[in-house]
Structures are given as structure tokens and as C-alpha cells.
Tab-separated table of C-alpha atoms and ligand atoms in Angstrom:
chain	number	residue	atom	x	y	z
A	1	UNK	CA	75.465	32.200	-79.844
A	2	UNK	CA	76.664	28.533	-80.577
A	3	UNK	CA	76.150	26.135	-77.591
A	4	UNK	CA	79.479	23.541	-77.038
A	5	UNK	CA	78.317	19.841	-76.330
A	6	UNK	CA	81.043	17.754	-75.110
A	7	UNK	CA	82.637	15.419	-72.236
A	8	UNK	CA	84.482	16.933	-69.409
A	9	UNK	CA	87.454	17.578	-71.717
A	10	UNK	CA	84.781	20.596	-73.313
A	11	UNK	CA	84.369	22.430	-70.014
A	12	UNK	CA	87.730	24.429	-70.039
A	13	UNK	CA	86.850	25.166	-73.873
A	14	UNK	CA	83.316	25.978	-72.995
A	15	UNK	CA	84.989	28.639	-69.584
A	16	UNK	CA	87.584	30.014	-72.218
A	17	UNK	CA	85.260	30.898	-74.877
A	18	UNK	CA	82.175	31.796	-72.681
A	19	UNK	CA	79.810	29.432	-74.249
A	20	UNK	CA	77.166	27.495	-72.557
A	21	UNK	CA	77.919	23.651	-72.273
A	22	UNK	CA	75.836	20.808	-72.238
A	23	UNK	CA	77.481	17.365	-70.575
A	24	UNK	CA	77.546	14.684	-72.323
A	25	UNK	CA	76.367	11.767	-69.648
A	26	UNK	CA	78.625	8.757	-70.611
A	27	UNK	CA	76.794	5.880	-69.852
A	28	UNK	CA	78.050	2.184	-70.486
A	29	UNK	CA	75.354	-0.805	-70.030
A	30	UNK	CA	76.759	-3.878	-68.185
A	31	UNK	CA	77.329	-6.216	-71.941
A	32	UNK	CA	79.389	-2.645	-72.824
A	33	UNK	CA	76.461	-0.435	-75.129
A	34	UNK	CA	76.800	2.822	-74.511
A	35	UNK	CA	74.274	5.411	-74.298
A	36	UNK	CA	75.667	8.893	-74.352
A	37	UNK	CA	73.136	11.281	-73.167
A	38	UNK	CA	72.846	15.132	-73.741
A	39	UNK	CA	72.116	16.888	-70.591
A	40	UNK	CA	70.589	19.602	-72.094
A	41	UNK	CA	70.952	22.732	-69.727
A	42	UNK	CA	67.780	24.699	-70.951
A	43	UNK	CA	67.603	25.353	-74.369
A	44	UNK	CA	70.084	23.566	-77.315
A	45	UNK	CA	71.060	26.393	-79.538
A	46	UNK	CA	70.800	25.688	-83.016
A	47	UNK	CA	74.892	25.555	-83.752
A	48	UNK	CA	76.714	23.589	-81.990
A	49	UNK	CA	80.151	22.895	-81.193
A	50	UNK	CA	80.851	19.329	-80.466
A	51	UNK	CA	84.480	18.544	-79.202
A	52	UNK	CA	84.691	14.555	-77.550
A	53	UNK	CA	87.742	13.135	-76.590
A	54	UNK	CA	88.025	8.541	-75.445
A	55	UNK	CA	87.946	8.439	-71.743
A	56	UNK	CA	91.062	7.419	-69.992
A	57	UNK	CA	91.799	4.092	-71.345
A	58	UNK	CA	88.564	3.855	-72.988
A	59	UNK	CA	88.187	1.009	-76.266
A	60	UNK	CA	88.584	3.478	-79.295
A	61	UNK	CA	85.056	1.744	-80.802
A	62	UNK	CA	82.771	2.604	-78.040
A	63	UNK	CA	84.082	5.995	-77.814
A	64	UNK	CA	83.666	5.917	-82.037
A	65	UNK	CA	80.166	4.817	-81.659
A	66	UNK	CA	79.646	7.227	-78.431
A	67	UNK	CA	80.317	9.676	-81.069
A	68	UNK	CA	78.350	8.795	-83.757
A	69	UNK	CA	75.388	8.349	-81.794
A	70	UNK	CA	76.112	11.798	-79.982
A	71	UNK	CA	76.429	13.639	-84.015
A	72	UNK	CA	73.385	11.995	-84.995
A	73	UNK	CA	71.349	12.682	-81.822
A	74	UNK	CA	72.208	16.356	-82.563
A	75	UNK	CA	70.971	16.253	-85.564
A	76	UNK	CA	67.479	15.336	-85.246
A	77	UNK	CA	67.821	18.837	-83.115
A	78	UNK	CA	69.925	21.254	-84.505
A	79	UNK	CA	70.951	22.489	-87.748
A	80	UNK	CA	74.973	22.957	-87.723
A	81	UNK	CA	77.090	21.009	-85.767
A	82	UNK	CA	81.029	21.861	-85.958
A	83	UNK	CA	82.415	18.370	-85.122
A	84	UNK	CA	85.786	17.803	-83.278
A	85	UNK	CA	87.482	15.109	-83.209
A	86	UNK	CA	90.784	15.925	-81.399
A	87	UNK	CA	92.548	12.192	-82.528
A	88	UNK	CA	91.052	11.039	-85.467
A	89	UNK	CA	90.408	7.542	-84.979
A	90	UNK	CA	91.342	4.375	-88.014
A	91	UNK	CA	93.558	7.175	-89.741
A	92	UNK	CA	96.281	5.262	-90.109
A	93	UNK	CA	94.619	3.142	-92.150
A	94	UNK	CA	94.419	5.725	-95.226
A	95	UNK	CA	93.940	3.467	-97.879
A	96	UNK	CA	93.316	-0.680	-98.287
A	97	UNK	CA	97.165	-1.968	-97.509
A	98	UNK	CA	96.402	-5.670	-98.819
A	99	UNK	CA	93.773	-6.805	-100.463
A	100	UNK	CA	90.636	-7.466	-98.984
A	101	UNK	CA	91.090	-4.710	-96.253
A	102	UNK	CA	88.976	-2.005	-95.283
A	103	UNK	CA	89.341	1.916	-96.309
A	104	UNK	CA	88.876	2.887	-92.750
A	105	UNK	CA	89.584	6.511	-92.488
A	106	UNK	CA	87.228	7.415	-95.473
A	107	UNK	CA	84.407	5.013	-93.953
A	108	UNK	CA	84.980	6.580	-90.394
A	109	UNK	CA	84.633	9.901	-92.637
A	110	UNK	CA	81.767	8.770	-94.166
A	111	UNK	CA	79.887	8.041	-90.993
A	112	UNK	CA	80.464	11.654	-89.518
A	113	UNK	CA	79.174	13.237	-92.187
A	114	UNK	CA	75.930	10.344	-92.252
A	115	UNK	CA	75.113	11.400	-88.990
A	116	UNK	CA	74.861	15.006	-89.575
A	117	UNK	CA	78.920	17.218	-88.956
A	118	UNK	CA	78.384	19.878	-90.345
A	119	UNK	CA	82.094	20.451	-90.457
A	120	UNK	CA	84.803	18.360	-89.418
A	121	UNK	CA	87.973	19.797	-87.338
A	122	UNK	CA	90.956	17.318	-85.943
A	123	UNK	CA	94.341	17.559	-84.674
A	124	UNK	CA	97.703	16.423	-86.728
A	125	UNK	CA	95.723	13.315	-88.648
A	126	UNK	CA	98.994	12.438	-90.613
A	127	UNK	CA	98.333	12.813	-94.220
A	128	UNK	CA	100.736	9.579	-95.883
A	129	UNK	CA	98.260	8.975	-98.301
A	130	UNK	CA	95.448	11.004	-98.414
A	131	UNK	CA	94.260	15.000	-97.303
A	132	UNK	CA	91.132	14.879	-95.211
A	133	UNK	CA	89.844	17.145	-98.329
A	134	UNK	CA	90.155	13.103	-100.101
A	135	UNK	CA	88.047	11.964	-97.343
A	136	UNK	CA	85.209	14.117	-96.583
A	137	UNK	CA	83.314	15.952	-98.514
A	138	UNK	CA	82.079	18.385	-95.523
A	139	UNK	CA	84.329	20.845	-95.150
A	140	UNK	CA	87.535	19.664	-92.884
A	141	UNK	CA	90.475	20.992	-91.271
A	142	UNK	CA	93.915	19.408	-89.464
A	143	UNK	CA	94.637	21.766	-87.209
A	144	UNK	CA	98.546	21.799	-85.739
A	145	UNK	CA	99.507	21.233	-81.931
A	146	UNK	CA	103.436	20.817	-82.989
A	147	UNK	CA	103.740	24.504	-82.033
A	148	UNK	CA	102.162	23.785	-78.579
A	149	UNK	CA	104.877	21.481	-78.240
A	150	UNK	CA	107.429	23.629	-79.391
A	151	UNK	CA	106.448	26.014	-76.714
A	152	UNK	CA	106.316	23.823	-74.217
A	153	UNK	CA	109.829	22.597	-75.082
A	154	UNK	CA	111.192	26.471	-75.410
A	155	UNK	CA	110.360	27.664	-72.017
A	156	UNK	CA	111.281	24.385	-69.931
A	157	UNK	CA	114.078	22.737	-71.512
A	158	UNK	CA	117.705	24.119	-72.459
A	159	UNK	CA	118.994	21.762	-75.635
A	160	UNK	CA	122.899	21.615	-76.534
A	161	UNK	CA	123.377	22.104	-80.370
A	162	UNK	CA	119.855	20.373	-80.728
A	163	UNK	CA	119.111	18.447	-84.042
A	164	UNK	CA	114.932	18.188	-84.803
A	165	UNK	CA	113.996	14.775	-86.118
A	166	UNK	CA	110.789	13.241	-87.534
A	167	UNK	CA	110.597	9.444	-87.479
A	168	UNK	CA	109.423	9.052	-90.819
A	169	UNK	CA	109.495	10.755	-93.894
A	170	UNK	CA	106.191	12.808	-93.701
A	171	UNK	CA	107.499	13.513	-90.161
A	172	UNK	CA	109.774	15.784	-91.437
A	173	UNK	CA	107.129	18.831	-91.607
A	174	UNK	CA	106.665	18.510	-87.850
A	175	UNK	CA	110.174	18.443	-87.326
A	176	UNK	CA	110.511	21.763	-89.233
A	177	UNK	CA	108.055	23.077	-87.481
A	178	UNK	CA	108.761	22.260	-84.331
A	179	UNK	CA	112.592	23.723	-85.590
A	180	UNK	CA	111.715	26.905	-86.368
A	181	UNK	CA	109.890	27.524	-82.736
A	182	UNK	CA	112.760	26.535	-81.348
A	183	UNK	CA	114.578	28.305	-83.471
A	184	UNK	CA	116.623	25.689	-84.400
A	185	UNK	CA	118.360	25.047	-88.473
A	186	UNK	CA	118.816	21.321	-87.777
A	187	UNK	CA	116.148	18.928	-88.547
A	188	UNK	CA	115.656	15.881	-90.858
A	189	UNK	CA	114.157	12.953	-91.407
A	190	UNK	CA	114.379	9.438	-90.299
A	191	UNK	CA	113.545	6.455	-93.710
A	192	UNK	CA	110.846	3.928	-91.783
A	193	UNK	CA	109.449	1.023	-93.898
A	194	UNK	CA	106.946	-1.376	-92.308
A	195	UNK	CA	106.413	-5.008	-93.023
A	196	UNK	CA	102.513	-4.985	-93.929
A	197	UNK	CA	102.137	-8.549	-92.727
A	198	UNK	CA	103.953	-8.143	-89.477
A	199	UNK	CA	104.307	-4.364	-88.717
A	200	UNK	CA	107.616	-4.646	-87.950
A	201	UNK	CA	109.335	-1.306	-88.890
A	202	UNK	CA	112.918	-0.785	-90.495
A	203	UNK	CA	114.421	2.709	-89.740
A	204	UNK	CA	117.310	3.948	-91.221
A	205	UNK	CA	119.023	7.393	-89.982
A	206	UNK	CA	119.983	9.742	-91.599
A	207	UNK	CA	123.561	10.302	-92.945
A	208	UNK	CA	124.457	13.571	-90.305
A	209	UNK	CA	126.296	13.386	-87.025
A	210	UNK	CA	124.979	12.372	-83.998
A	211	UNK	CA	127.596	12.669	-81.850
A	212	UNK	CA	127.598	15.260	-78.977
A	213	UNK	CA	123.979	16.779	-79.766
A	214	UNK	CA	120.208	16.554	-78.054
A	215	UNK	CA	118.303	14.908	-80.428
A	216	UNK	CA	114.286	15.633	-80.380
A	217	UNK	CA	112.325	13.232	-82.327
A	218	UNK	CA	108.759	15.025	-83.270
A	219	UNK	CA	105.977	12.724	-84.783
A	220	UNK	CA	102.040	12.905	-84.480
A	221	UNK	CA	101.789	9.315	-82.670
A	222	UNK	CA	103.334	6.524	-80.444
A	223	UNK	CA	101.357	3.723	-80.651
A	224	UNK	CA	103.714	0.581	-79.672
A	225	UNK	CA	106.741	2.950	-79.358
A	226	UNK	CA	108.418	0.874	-81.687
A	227	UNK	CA	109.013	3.920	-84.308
A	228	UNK	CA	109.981	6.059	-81.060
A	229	UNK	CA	112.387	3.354	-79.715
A	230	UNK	CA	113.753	2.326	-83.034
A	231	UNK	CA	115.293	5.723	-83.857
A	232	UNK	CA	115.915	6.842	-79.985
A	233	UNK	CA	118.176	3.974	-79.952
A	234	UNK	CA	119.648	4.180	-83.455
A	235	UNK	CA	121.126	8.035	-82.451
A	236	UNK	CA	121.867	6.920	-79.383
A	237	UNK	CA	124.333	4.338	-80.343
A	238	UNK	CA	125.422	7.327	-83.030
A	239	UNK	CA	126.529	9.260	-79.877
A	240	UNK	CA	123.397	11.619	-78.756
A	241	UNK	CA	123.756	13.141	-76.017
A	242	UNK	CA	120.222	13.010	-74.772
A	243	UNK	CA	117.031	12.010	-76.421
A	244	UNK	CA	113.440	13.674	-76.038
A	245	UNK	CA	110.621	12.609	-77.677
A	246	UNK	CA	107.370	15.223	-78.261
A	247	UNK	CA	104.654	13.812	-79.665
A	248	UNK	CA	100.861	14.992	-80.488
A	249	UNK	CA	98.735	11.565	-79.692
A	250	UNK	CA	100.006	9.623	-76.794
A	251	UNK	CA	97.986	6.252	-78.005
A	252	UNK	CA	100.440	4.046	-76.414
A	253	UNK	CA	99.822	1.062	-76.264
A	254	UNK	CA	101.848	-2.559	-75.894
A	255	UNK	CA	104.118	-1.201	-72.886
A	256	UNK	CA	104.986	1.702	-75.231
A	257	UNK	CA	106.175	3.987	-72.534
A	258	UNK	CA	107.856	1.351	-70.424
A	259	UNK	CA	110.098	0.245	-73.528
A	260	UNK	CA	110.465	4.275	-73.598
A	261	UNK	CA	111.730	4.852	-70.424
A	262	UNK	CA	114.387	2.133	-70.565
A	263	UNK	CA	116.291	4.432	-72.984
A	264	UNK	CA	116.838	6.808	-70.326
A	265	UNK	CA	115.092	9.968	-72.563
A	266	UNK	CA	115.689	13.519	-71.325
A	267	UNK	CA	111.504	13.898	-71.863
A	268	UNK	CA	109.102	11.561	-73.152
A	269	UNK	CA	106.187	14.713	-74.085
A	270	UNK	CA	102.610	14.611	-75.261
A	271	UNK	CA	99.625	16.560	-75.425
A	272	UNK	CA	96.046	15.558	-74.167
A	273	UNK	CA	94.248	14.724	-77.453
A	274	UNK	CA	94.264	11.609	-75.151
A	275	UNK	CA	94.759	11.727	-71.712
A	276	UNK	CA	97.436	9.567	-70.487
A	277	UNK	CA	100.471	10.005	-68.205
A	278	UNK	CA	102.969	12.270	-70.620
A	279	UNK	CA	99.746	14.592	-71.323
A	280	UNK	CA	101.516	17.582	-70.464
A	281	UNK	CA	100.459	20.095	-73.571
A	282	UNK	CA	96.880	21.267	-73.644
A	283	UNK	CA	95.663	21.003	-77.257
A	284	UNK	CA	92.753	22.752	-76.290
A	285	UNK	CA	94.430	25.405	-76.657
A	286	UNK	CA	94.182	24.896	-80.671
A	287	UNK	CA	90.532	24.101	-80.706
A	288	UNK	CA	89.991	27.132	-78.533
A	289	UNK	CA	91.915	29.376	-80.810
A	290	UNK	CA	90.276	27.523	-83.931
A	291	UNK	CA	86.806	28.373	-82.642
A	292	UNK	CA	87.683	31.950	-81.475
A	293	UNK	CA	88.178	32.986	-85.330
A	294	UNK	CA	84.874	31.596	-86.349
A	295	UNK	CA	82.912	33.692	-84.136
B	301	LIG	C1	103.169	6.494	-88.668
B	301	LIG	O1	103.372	6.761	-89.794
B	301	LIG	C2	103.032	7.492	-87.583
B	301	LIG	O2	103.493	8.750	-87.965
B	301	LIG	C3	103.740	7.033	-86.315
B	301	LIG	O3	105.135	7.081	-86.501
B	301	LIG	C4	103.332	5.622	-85.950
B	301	LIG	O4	101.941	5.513	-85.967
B	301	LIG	C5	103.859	5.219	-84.598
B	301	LIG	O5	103.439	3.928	-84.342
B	301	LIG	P1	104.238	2.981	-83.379
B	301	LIG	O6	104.440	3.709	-82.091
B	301	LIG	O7	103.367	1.777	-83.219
B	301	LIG	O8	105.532	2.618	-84.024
């Protein structure tokens, strides 16, 4: 049987799926090295499942390079590791904006498979510009928690003529998806365009009414909030009734969920692909249900 190495954030997977665990120690040096450390609990099967999520509030490059030294480590020992990454980190930056810029996501993909994945599973990496298929060569898969969401939403909120909307225009497949859980026909799309020098972001609504309806605005991330807050406020003044936002990676950052809360939302929802305070969907529950059909 495949072994699951991981931080805390493996244990429940490891208990659901009955497979042994081995802790990952996380240890930080006082000029802030780290040196992740395998407790190995016996014997390290051959296959493992590796599934490592940042620490509370943790600097998104240690936990990067807590990774990569954790895939590589494995390596020297085992033959097939299924990597996890539940938020893929520097995917926004899917392609060299201005000149002189880095490719992150396809160097971050670059280094996984250097240090030894095997295969490469995430959760809801938006796909703007590129497929992970463009980035890896390993074999890779986006797996969905919209649904999670969506289920979430179903069994603890009642919505009044609800419309679905995604912030942006590759939003739109959440929205749908998250729709059709609900079972809901209304959902669209919001037009965002972002100044490249700035990152200040331009939304524009689209041209359906507002008025008198619970708007639900699905998207993968809230970084600054500034997406969120744009259109929350936007179909607001078009006469919402009340506004929820349910998104996958709560990164927020820059007082996100402050300038949130001062819109008065009817739920502010994430899942725990990060843990922070709106972490209320376990998207566990995807890897879980990912790993259960491989074995
Ligand atoms: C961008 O395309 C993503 O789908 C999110 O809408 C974006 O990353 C949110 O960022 P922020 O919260 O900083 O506006």
C-alpha cells in the first residue's frame, strides 16, 4: 500500500483513507531556513502520497522551498511520489506580463518535476492562459472544490431568486458550476481588466438586473479583495439584495477581509486549501476522493 507524507493537514486524509502517515517535522532555523524533516514511522513505502499545505500565515517561499526539499528528499528514497499541492503557488503568473518578467508557474512546474513528482494533483489553479498539461510534462490534474462549495451553500443558506456570478471572465465556469448544484439557471460573468503596471482592476457588470436578487460571486481566489469588493459593490449599488462571496483559496491578503466585511455580505466562504478564518469547506474532501479512485 502507498504511505501519505504530509503536515498535519494529511492526518484526516491519512484516517479517511487508512494509510499510514509519516509527519513532516517543520522546522525553521532562527535567519528563517527551513529544514522539513520526514519522521519516518517504520518503513517508507515505495509510493507515496505527498499532500502539504503553508502553515497559518506562513511566507508562500519557505513553504515552496519546504516543499521542494520535502519532493526531493523522497526521492533519493522512493520511486513514485503523487505530489499535492492543494494551492498552487506563482500561478497567477501564467505567462511573462511585461518584458523582462519571469514565467513563474512553468518554473515552479519545472522544479516539482526536478525534484522527483511523479504526478502532480492541485485544486482550481485558474487556467487564463495556460492548462497545467502546458506546464508540466508529468502527468497533472486540477481537481474542482466549487462543488464543495456548492454544497456547503445548499444545505445552510436559503437564496431569494439567486443570480451565480464569476468575477472575471474565466470565472464564469465556476459560476456554472456552482449554478447547477444549486440548481440555479442564473449565472454570468463579470468583464475585469487589470492595469499591469499598477494592478488596479476595472470591472464592468454585466447588462442583467440586479435589483431584488442574492447575488453569489464564485471565483478560485481573493487575494487583496479588490476583485471581490469591486463587483460586491458594483451589484450592490444595482440593487442586490444580499451579497455572498464563495471562494476556493482564501489568500487574503492587504486587509482583504476587513474591506470585505464593510460591505455587509450575507457570507464571506472559503475552503481550507489555506487555513484562514472563512476556511469553512474541507477540500480534503477532493484529494480524498481523488486518491480513493487510484487505489
Ligand atoms: C484572477 O484572475 C483570479 O481569478 C482572482 O479573481 C484574483 O486573483 C483575485 O485577486 P484580488 O483579490 O487581489 O483582486
Amino acid at each position: 500500500m502507498p504511505d501519505i507524507v504530509g503536515g498535519r493537514y494529511a492526518k484526516k486524509i491519512s484516517q479517511e483513507l487508512n494509510l499510514k502517515l509519516h509527519l513532516l517535522e517543520r522546522r525553521v532555523y532562527p535567519d528563517s531556513e527551513v529544514c522539513p524533516r520526514v519522521q519516518v514511522q517504520g518503513e517508507l513505502s515505495d509510493t507515496i502520497y505527498f499532500v502539504l499545505r503553508p502553515k497559518k500565515n506562513q511566507n508562500l517561499n519557505a513553504y515552496l522551498t519546504e516543499y521542494l526539499f520535502t519532493l526531493k528528499n523522497l526521492n533519493e528514497k522512493v520511486s513514485n511520489i503523487f505530489a499535492f499541492m492543494p494551492y498552487f503557488v506563482y500561478a497567477r503568473q501564467d505567462k511573462a506580463f511585461r518584458e523582462g518578467e519571469p514565467f513563474s508557474s512553468k518554473y515552479i512546474a519545472e522544479l516539482i518535476e526536478q525534484c522527483g513528482a511523479t504526478t502532480f494533483t492541485t485544486i482550481n489553479v485558474h487556467g487564463h492562459r495556460q492548462k497545467l498539461d502546458n506546464l508540466f510534462s508529468i502527468h497533472s490534474q486540477n481537481l474542482s472544490a466549487i462543488s464543495l462549495l456548492a454544497e456547503y451553500a445548499k444545505q445552510r443558506f436559503q437564496f431569494e431568486k439567486p443570480i451565480i456570478l464569476g468575477p472575471d471572465d474565466e470565472a464564469v465556469t465556476w459560476a456554472k458550476e456552482f449554478a447547477d448544484i444549486l440548481g440555479v439557471d442564473r449565472y454570468d460573468a463579470v468583464h475585469k481588466e487589470r492595469d499591469l503596471e499598477t494592478g488596479e482592476i476595472e470591472t464592468v457588470l454585466p447588462s442583467i438586473t440586479f435589483e431584488d436578487r442574492d447575488i453569489i460571486v464564485v471565483d478560485d481566489i481573493i487575494a487583496t479583495g479588490n476583485t471581490m469588493v469591486s463587483t460586491m459593490r458594483k451589484t450592490k449599488k444595482r440593487g442586490a439584495n444580499s451579497i455572498s462571496a464563495f471562494v476556493v483559496h482564501p489568500v487574503l491578503v492587504k486587509n482583504a477581509l476587513e474591506k470585505l466585511k464593510r460591505l455587509k455580505p450575507n457570507a464571506i466562504i472559503a475552503t481550507n486549501t489555506l487555513a484562514s478564518p472563512i476556511s469553512k469547506v474541507d477540500a480534503r474532501e477532493a484529494i480524498i476522493e481523488n486518491i480513493k479512485a487510484s487505489l
